[in-house]
Each structure stands twice: as structure tokens, then as C-alpha cells.
Tab-separated table of C-alpha atoms in Angstrom:
chain	number	residue	atom	x	y	z
A	221	MET	CA	0.000	0.000	0.000
A	222	SER	CA	3.059	2.268	0.190
A	223	GLY	CA	3.485	2.254	-3.599
A	224	ASP	CA	5.169	0.004	-6.125
A	225	PRO	CA	8.866	-0.192	-5.113
A	226	ARG	CA	9.780	-0.796	-8.742
A	227	VAL	CA	8.496	2.662	-9.730
A	228	PRO	CA	10.504	5.515	-8.189
A	229	GLY	CA	8.261	8.028	-6.469
A	230	ALA	CA	5.166	5.871	-6.786
A	231	VAL	CA	2.475	6.886	-4.304
A	232	CYS	CA	-0.457	4.784	-3.081
A	233	ARG	CA	-3.440	7.085	-3.253
A	234	ILE	CA	-5.385	5.267	-0.557
A	235	ASN	CA	-2.720	6.199	1.986
A	236	ALA	CA	-3.519	9.841	1.327
A	237	LEU	CA	-7.039	9.397	2.631
A	238	PRO	CA	-7.774	10.629	6.168
A	239	ASP	CA	-7.943	8.002	8.904
A	240	ASP	CA	-11.706	8.462	9.326
A	241	MET	CA	-12.212	7.492	5.694
A	242	LEU	CA	-9.871	4.515	6.003
A	243	LEU	CA	-11.730	3.310	9.093
A	244	LEU	CA	-15.012	3.543	7.210
A	245	ILE	CA	-13.533	1.389	4.440
A	246	LEU	CA	-12.230	-1.144	6.960
A	247	SER	CA	-15.699	-1.387	8.486
A	248	TYR	CA	-16.895	-3.339	5.472
A	249	LEU	CA	-14.324	-6.096	6.036
A	250	SER	CA	-14.537	-9.012	8.430
A	251	ALA	CA	-12.671	-8.675	11.730
A	252	ARG	CA	-9.971	-11.090	10.551
A	253	GLN	CA	-9.452	-9.166	7.312
A	254	VAL	CA	-9.283	-5.909	9.256
A	255	VAL	CA	-6.470	-7.218	11.452
A	256	GLN	CA	-4.552	-8.494	8.425
A	257	THR	CA	-4.246	-4.916	7.119
A	258	CYS	CA	-1.799	-4.135	9.930
A	259	VAL	CA	1.074	-5.589	7.855
A	260	LEU	CA	0.510	-3.265	4.885
A	261	SER	CA	2.519	-0.345	6.221
A	262	ARG	CA	3.335	1.577	9.361
A	263	GLN	CA	0.306	3.822	8.749
A	264	TRP	CA	-1.979	0.805	8.855
A	265	ARG	CA	-0.374	-0.919	11.830
A	266	ASN	CA	-2.876	0.216	14.433
A	267	LEU	CA	-5.832	1.398	12.374
A	268	TRP	CA	-7.742	-1.835	13.010
A	269	ARG	CA	-7.857	-1.051	16.736
A	270	SER	CA	-10.230	1.866	16.125
A	271	VAL	CA	-12.576	0.407	13.543
A	272	PRO	CA	-16.162	1.479	14.430
A	273	ARG	CA	-17.812	-1.682	13.115
A	274	ILE	CA	-16.924	-5.261	13.971
A	275	ASN	CA	-17.945	-8.204	11.803
A	276	ALA	CA	-16.825	-11.396	13.546
A	277	THR	CA	-17.697	-14.666	11.817
A	278	SER	CA	-16.604	-18.183	12.709
A	279	ASP	CA	-16.938	-19.255	9.066
A	280	GLU	CA	-13.532	-17.740	8.284
A	281	PHE	CA	-11.886	-20.153	10.697
A	282	GLU	CA	-13.282	-23.325	9.148
A	283	HIS	CA	-10.685	-25.881	8.040
A	284	MET	CA	-7.826	-23.948	9.634
A	285	SER	CA	-7.006	-27.114	11.573
A	286	ASP	CA	-7.763	-30.801	11.265
A	287	TYR	CA	-10.647	-30.685	13.744
A	288	TYR	CA	-13.846	-28.663	13.829
A	289	GLU	CA	-13.543	-28.038	17.570
A	290	GLU	CA	-10.043	-26.605	17.135
A	291	ASP	CA	-11.346	-24.213	14.481
A	292	THR	CA	-13.886	-22.941	17.003
A	293	LEU	CA	-11.218	-22.510	19.676
A	294	LEU	CA	-9.115	-20.484	17.234
A	295	PHE	CA	-12.110	-18.245	16.563
A	296	LYS	CA	-12.722	-17.756	20.288
A	297	LYS	CA	-9.079	-16.834	20.909
A	298	PHE	CA	-9.105	-14.421	17.985
A	299	VAL	CA	-12.247	-12.569	19.096
A	300	ASN	CA	-11.099	-12.386	22.721
A	301	ARG	CA	-7.720	-10.995	21.636
A	302	PHE	CA	-9.306	-8.591	19.144
A	303	LEU	CA	-11.634	-7.086	21.743
A	304	MET	CA	-8.890	-6.918	24.371
A	305	LEU	CA	-6.513	-4.964	22.090
A	306	ARG	CA	-9.149	-2.748	20.529
A	307	ASN	CA	-9.087	0.943	21.454
A	308	PRO	CA	-11.905	1.899	23.877
A	309	PHE	CA	-13.958	3.782	21.305
A	310	ALA	CA	-17.721	3.657	20.906
A	311	LEU	CA	-19.028	1.057	18.476
A	312	GLU	CA	-21.503	1.799	15.723
A	313	ASP	CA	-22.190	-1.795	14.772
A	314	PHE	CA	-21.341	-5.249	16.134
A	315	ARG	CA	-22.133	-8.374	14.117
A	316	LEU	CA	-21.435	-11.869	15.376
A	317	TRP	CA	-21.844	-15.150	13.507
A	318	TYR	CA	-20.991	-18.015	15.848
A	319	ASP	CA	-21.424	-21.744	15.257
A	320	MET	CA	-21.317	-23.668	18.546
A	321	PRO	CA	-20.085	-27.245	17.978
A	322	TRP	CA	-21.793	-28.821	20.974
A	323	GLU	CA	-23.830	-28.064	24.067
A	324	SER	CA	-21.404	-26.372	26.436
A	325	ASP	CA	-21.722	-23.448	28.817
A	326	ASP	CA	-18.167	-22.432	27.883
A	327	TYR	CA	-19.212	-21.578	24.348
A	328	SER	CA	-22.312	-19.611	25.322
A	329	GLU	CA	-20.354	-17.743	28.009
A	330	ASP	CA	-17.893	-16.490	25.396
A	331	ALA	CA	-20.712	-15.239	23.186
A	332	ASN	CA	-22.320	-13.527	26.197
A	333	LEU	CA	-19.058	-11.730	27.013
A	334	TRP	CA	-18.639	-10.521	23.437
A	335	ILE	CA	-22.190	-9.184	23.318
A	336	CYS	CA	-21.716	-7.474	26.699
A	337	HIS	CA	-18.524	-5.880	25.382
A	338	ALA	CA	-20.424	-4.471	22.413
A	339	LEU	CA	-23.136	-3.077	24.687
A	340	HIS	CA	-20.571	-1.521	27.029
A	341	CYS	CA	-19.076	0.180	23.975
A	342	ASN	CA	-22.485	1.778	23.352
A	343	ALA	CA	-23.008	-0.066	20.089
A	344	ARG	CA	-25.887	1.459	18.146
A	345	SER	CA	-26.628	-1.813	16.379
A	346	VAL	CA	-26.005	-5.385	17.538
A	347	MET	CA	-26.693	-8.355	15.291
A	348	VAL	CA	-26.144	-11.863	16.640
A	349	THR	CA	-26.480	-15.119	14.726
A	350	ILE	CA	-25.747	-18.258	16.745
A	351	THR	CA	-26.209	-21.693	15.238
A	352	SER	CA	-25.973	-25.096	16.846
A	353	LYS	CA	-26.093	-28.536	15.297
A	354	THR	CA	-26.870	-30.267	18.603
A	355	LEU	CA	-29.008	-27.913	20.717
A	356	LYS	CA	-32.082	-29.769	22.006
A	357	VAL	CA	-33.731	-27.315	24.422
A	358	LEU	CA	-34.082	-23.541	24.038
A	359	ILE	CA	-35.655	-21.458	26.816
A	360	MET	CA	-36.259	-17.738	26.286
A	361	ASP	CA	-38.118	-16.390	29.301
A	362	ILE	CA	-39.048	-12.992	30.700
A	363	ASP	CA	-35.413	-12.382	31.696
A	364	CYS	CA	-34.380	-12.632	28.047
A	365	SER	CA	-34.551	-9.033	26.899
A	366	TYR	CA	-33.296	-7.617	23.631
A	367	THR	CA	-33.935	-4.242	22.063
A	368	PHE	CA	-33.350	-4.937	18.385
A	369	GLU	CA	-35.841	-3.366	16.019
A	370	GLU	CA	-35.455	-6.277	13.632
A	371	GLN	CA	-37.457	-9.459	14.122
A	372	CYS	CA	-35.508	-12.159	15.953
A	373	SER	CA	-34.882	-15.229	13.783
A	374	ILE	CA	-34.429	-18.724	15.267
A	375	SER	CA	-33.259	-21.643	13.132
A	376	ILE	CA	-32.323	-24.826	15.027
A	377	PRO	CA	-33.070	-28.074	13.135
A	378	SER	CA	-32.037	-30.226	16.124
A	379	LEU	CA	-34.321	-28.470	18.640
A	380	ILE	CA	-36.773	-30.750	20.463
A	381	ARG	CA	-38.212	-28.351	23.040
A	382	LEU	CA	-38.884	-24.614	22.834
A	383	ASP	CA	-40.039	-22.437	25.745
A	384	TYR	CA	-40.704	-18.859	24.676
A	385	SER	CA	-42.110	-16.283	27.077
A	386	THR	CA	-40.849	-12.722	26.646
A	387	PHE	CA	-42.256	-9.255	26.037
A	388	GLN	CA	-40.319	-8.956	22.785
A	389	ARG	CA	-41.543	-9.060	19.207
A	390	ILE	CA	-42.757	-12.490	18.062
A	391	PRO	CA	-39.733	-14.258	16.537
A	392	LEU	CA	-39.458	-15.738	13.070
A	393	LEU	CA	-39.042	-19.496	13.475
A	394	LYS	CA	-37.217	-21.406	10.739
A	395	SER	CA	-36.194	-25.026	10.297
A	396	MET	CA	-37.765	-26.522	13.448
A	397	LYS	CA	-38.285	-29.971	11.944
A	398	SER	CA	-37.312	-31.905	15.112
A	399	LEU	CA	-39.484	-29.884	17.495
A	400	GLU	CA	-41.753	-32.012	19.704
A	401	ARG	CA	-42.747	-29.737	22.596
A	402	ALA	CA	-43.430	-26.014	22.651
A	403	CYS	CA	-44.587	-23.607	25.330
A	404	ALA	CA	-45.236	-20.124	23.970
A	405	VAL	CA	-46.616	-17.165	25.889
A	406	LEU	CA	-46.848	-14.269	23.453
A	407	ASN	CA	-47.200	-11.139	25.564
A	408	THR	CA	-45.415	-8.623	23.388
A	409	TYR	CA	-45.081	-4.859	23.690
A	410	TYR	CA	-44.874	-4.708	19.904
A	411	HIS	CA	-47.879	-4.436	17.614
A	412	THR	CA	-48.646	-7.926	16.324
A	413	GLU	CA	-49.937	-8.708	12.846
A	414	VAL	CA	-52.008	-11.722	11.812
A	415	ASP	CA	-49.086	-12.942	9.687
A	416	ASP	CA	-46.864	-12.981	12.794
A	417	ILE	CA	-49.247	-15.433	14.462
A	418	ARG	CA	-49.680	-17.492	11.327
A	419	GLN	CA	-45.973	-18.008	10.642
A	420	PHE	CA	-45.239	-18.671	14.322
A	421	LEU	CA	-47.891	-21.382	14.641
A	422	LYS	CA	-46.977	-22.887	11.273
A	423	SER	CA	-43.434	-23.441	12.544
A	424	LEU	CA	-44.876	-25.280	15.573
A	425	SER	CA	-47.301	-27.414	13.557
A	426	GLY	CA	-45.270	-30.618	13.940
A	427	VAL	CA	-45.249	-30.702	17.759
A	428	THR	CA	-47.001	-33.331	19.855
A	429	ASP	CA	-47.286	-31.157	22.990
A	430	LEU	CA	-48.258	-27.472	22.796
A	431	ASN	CA	-48.915	-24.859	25.478
A	432	PHE	CA	-49.970	-21.647	23.752
A	433	SER	CA	-51.151	-18.301	25.084
A	434	TYR	CA	-51.537	-14.888	23.474
A	435	GLU	CA	-51.775	-11.615	25.425
A	436	GLY	CA	-50.973	-9.064	22.710
A	437	ASN	CA	-53.148	-6.568	20.890
A	438	MET	CA	-56.560	-7.624	19.581
A	439	LEU	CA	-56.439	-9.193	16.108
A	440	ASN	CA	-59.215	-9.360	13.538
A	441	MET	CA	-58.657	-12.670	11.768
A	442	GLY	CA	-61.638	-12.340	9.428
A	443	ASN	CA	-61.869	-15.601	7.522
A	444	ILE	CA	-58.090	-16.032	7.160
A	445	GLN	CA	-56.700	-19.527	7.744
A	446	TRP	CA	-54.271	-18.477	10.482
A	447	CYS	CA	-54.107	-21.816	12.278
A	448	PRO	CA	-52.252	-24.728	10.627
A	449	LYS	CA	-53.148	-28.393	10.912
A	450	PHE	CA	-51.591	-29.882	14.041
A	451	ASN	CA	-51.732	-33.478	12.822
A	452	ASN	CA	-49.274	-34.762	15.459
A	453	LEU	CA	-50.658	-32.802	18.406
A	454	THR	CA	-51.859	-35.030	21.255
A	455	THR	CA	-51.615	-32.606	24.203
A	456	LEU	CA	-52.853	-29.004	24.110
A	457	THR	CA	-52.822	-26.475	26.941
A	458	THR	CA	-54.268	-23.023	26.500
A	459	SER	CA	-55.653	-20.273	28.684
A	460	GLN	CA	-57.976	-17.342	29.225
A	461	TRP	CA	-57.202	-15.590	25.950
A	462	CYS	CA	-59.232	-18.101	23.903
A	463	LEU	CA	-62.123	-18.497	26.372
A	464	HIS	CA	-64.044	-15.367	25.462
A	465	PRO	CA	-67.781	-16.232	25.341
A	466	ASP	CA	-67.741	-17.073	21.613
A	467	PHE	CA	-64.685	-19.391	22.038
A	468	TYR	CA	-63.569	-18.551	18.497
A	469	PRO	CA	-59.813	-19.312	18.815
A	470	LEU	CA	-60.438	-22.447	20.889
A	471	ILE	CA	-62.801	-23.841	18.245
A	472	VAL	CA	-60.254	-23.117	15.497
A	473	PHE	CA	-57.530	-24.959	17.418
A	474	LEU	CA	-59.771	-27.970	18.033
A	475	GLN	CA	-60.876	-28.069	14.395
A	476	ASN	CA	-57.213	-28.333	13.400
A	477	SER	CA	-56.084	-30.912	15.984
A	478	PRO	CA	-57.445	-34.271	14.763
A	479	SER	CA	-55.143	-36.387	16.963
A	480	LEU	CA	-55.739	-34.522	20.228
A	481	GLU	CA	-55.983	-36.729	23.332
A	482	ILE	CA	-55.522	-34.361	26.291
A	483	LEU	CA	-56.867	-30.806	26.537
A	484	THR	CA	-56.118	-28.468	29.449
A	485	LEU	CA	-57.916	-25.121	29.733
A	486	GLU	CA	-56.981	-22.498	32.319
A	487	LEU	CA	-59.904	-20.255	33.282
A	488	ARG	CA	-59.812	-17.202	35.532
A	489	GLY	CA	-62.638	-15.277	37.139
A	490	VAL	CA	-64.493	-12.115	36.139
A	491	GLY	CA	-62.295	-9.393	34.667
A	492	HIS	CA	-59.670	-11.755	33.284
A	493	THR	CA	-61.416	-12.768	30.072
A	494	HIS	CA	-60.418	-10.467	27.224
A	495	GLN	CA	-61.193	-11.072	23.579
A	496	ARG	CA	-57.920	-11.343	21.658
A	497	PHE	CA	-58.891	-12.888	18.320
A	498	ILE	CA	-61.956	-11.862	16.324
A	499	GLY	CA	-62.907	-14.020	13.388
A	500	GLU	CA	-65.569	-15.595	11.248
A	501	LEU	CA	-66.501	-19.270	11.380
A	502	GLU	CA	-68.652	-20.961	8.784
A	503	GLU	CA	-68.823	-24.004	11.033
A	504	ARG	CA	-68.521	-24.016	14.836
A	505	SER	CA	-68.486	-27.773	15.261
A	506	PHE	CA	-65.349	-29.853	15.735
A	507	SER	CA	-64.518	-33.521	16.042
A	508	CYS	CA	-61.763	-34.788	18.327
A	509	GLU	CA	-62.216	-38.543	18.086
A	510	HIS	CA	-59.178	-39.329	20.232
A	511	LEU	CA	-59.865	-36.771	22.963
A	512	ASP	CA	-60.464	-38.613	26.233
A	513	SER	CA	-59.521	-36.046	28.885
A	514	VAL	CA	-60.398	-32.371	29.334
A	515	ASP	CA	-59.055	-30.593	32.415
A	516	ILE	CA	-60.516	-27.166	33.200
A	517	VAL	CA	-58.360	-25.474	35.830
A	518	CYS	CA	-60.136	-22.513	37.468
A	519	TRP	CA	-58.886	-19.599	39.548
A	520	GLY	CA	-61.404	-17.300	41.199
A	521	VAL	CA	-64.266	-18.915	39.292
A	522	GLN	CA	-67.646	-19.689	40.821
A	523	GLU	CA	-69.188	-23.096	40.269
A	524	HIS	CA	-71.809	-21.799	37.823
A	525	ASP	CA	-69.746	-19.122	36.139
A	526	PRO	CA	-71.366	-18.272	32.743
A	527	VAL	CA	-68.114	-18.766	30.817
A	528	LEU	CA	-67.527	-22.112	32.518
A	529	ASP	CA	-71.081	-23.278	31.862
A	530	ASN	CA	-70.909	-22.236	28.208
A	531	LEU	CA	-67.549	-23.945	27.821
A	532	VAL	CA	-68.844	-27.242	29.171
A	533	GLU	CA	-71.887	-26.938	26.912
A	534	LEU	CA	-69.661	-26.355	23.866
A	535	LEU	CA	-67.588	-29.429	24.648
A	536	THR	CA	-70.517	-31.760	25.272
A	537	GLU	CA	-72.348	-30.556	22.152
A	538	ASN	CA	-69.331	-31.669	20.131
A	539	GLY	CA	-69.252	-35.217	21.411
A	540	ILE	CA	-67.147	-35.013	24.553
A	541	GLU	CA	-68.658	-37.067	27.351
A	542	PRO	CA	-69.331	-35.333	30.703
A	543	ASP	CA	-67.225	-37.909	32.573
A	544	GLU	CA	-64.228	-36.937	30.414
A	545	ILE	CA	-64.446	-33.317	31.602
A	546	HIS	CA	-62.668	-32.605	34.899
A	547	ILE	CA	-63.253	-29.219	36.552
A	548	ASN	CA	-60.818	-28.059	39.236
A	549	ILE	CA	-62.132	-25.021	41.139
């Protein structure tokens, strides 16, 4: 970068650019490429330490050794060293692509430290992509808080169980082909669209055990087919949100769960029933031939509560025997 030594007086024009411009150019490179520029000339030796954007990806370390795990260790050492030697300037953007080779707290702890570093540097934008070929259980609860404007994307083909209960925007679920159990409490601060619900449930359509609750803004479903067929679903748990007097969302779920065996409904007293989904039904009947147990769990509900009475009537009218309905008050 200091000019062609074979041409006397040759000048590299890029070296004439101010450091701010050079740092902007470096920001479009990966972290490893940025560090490699330190050998170009004395002017470039320490520029990488002040780059305002960090793009760290484990892909660049693939096949650097004979073993996949060693590649990951090299990536960890590189990122730790990079962040340690970096000048303490504010970050504009931090992007992390990290492929964890197996289930280990050590690997997640490293990622947590890197993300914390970015936040401590007042990063304006943080983008994290973490993939795992072996992760079986993912729990994102109320303590899991993120402030990204973009929709969170989760793609874990090996995942068997998903527990999701945060106040964040409904995530985009991809490649969940191994998923068997899901517990989802959607109580988001963000405005929810019908398509958000549709894509979320579609990604869960292969589960055998589902606990689903929605506490977001009211949605007018019209006659849209928002609920997929849950052909494998044998156990369903749901709550107050679908027990509004017309039982619209409950009926839709039952119409699309032909293999259902166990149904649990959680009912609360007066003041807790709020209509969340509004929709049109051409047919209110449903057939659950395999359903042999309905548990209605009540809190603050009187024995002859109108919602409870109407619920029992709905179930019995659709072929569920009274002795299969268990009410716990």
C-alpha cells in the first residue's frame, strides 16, 4: 500500500485518505481481514484497533485445523484478543456469527461476554447469529430481553423443546423440523400482525405437545386460515385468551387438531377474560375422536360461572362425554 517499489516516487493514493475514511472502508471487512491490514505499512499498523464496526464470523476459521472443535477454539481466541486490544472507542455496529459445535456453557459464556462488550461500547446496532447442530432445548423467558428493532430469527433443526415467554416481538421461526414440545406465551409490547401469528404457529405445527397463550393486541382474523393443521398434536394447553364467550380461537384450534388426546384449559374469574382474536366461522363444530380427557383449571371462578357453563356446553355438544371433563375449582 506504500506504492510500487519498482516505480521511483510511486504513491499509493489510498494512503492519502484521512484516517476516518480509512476506518469507514475497513468497516466493510470481516474482523480477521481488518487485522490483516496491519502488515501493509506503518500507517496501517494500528488502524484496526479503532474500527467502528466489527464483523466477527466463525466461518472464516473453518478448516484452519484438522478438527472442527479446534477451528472454534481459534475463533474464540481471535475474538477475545481482538476485543482486548481494541481501542476503547464507541461502536456503531457489532455483528457476530458463531457456530457452537456442541452443548457447552463455555461456548455460550464467550458469546455472552462478546455481546456485553459491544453493549458496554455503546453499540448502536447489535446483530447476533448463533447456530448449533446439537441444541435440544431452548428457553427464552421474561429475563431474556433484547432491544433490536429487527425481528428475531431462530433456526435450530435439532431443537426438540422450545419455551418462549418474553415481552419482545414475536420471533421468526425457521427449520424446526425436530421440534416435539413447545410452550409459547406471546405477551409482546410490539404491535402484532395476523401474519406474525400465522408463521409462528406454522413453525410449531409438527409438535405433539403445545402450550400456547396470546396476550398481545386484539387481532381481527376475518376468515383467514391463520391456524395450521396440528396433525401430530396429542396434548394441548391453553388459557384465558381463547375463552371469550364465543370461544372462536379455541374452536379453530380444536378443528385443526385431529389427533388430540388431552386438553387443558386455564380459566380465571371475572375481569380476566379479554377477547384477543376476532374471526368468522362458517362451522362451529369440531370432532376430536381421540380426545379422552379435558381438564378445566379454574382460579377465582364460581361453580356456575357463565363462561364455565358455556364452555362445558360447547364441549358436550361436540361429542365429549361429561365424565371426560374434569373441573378443578
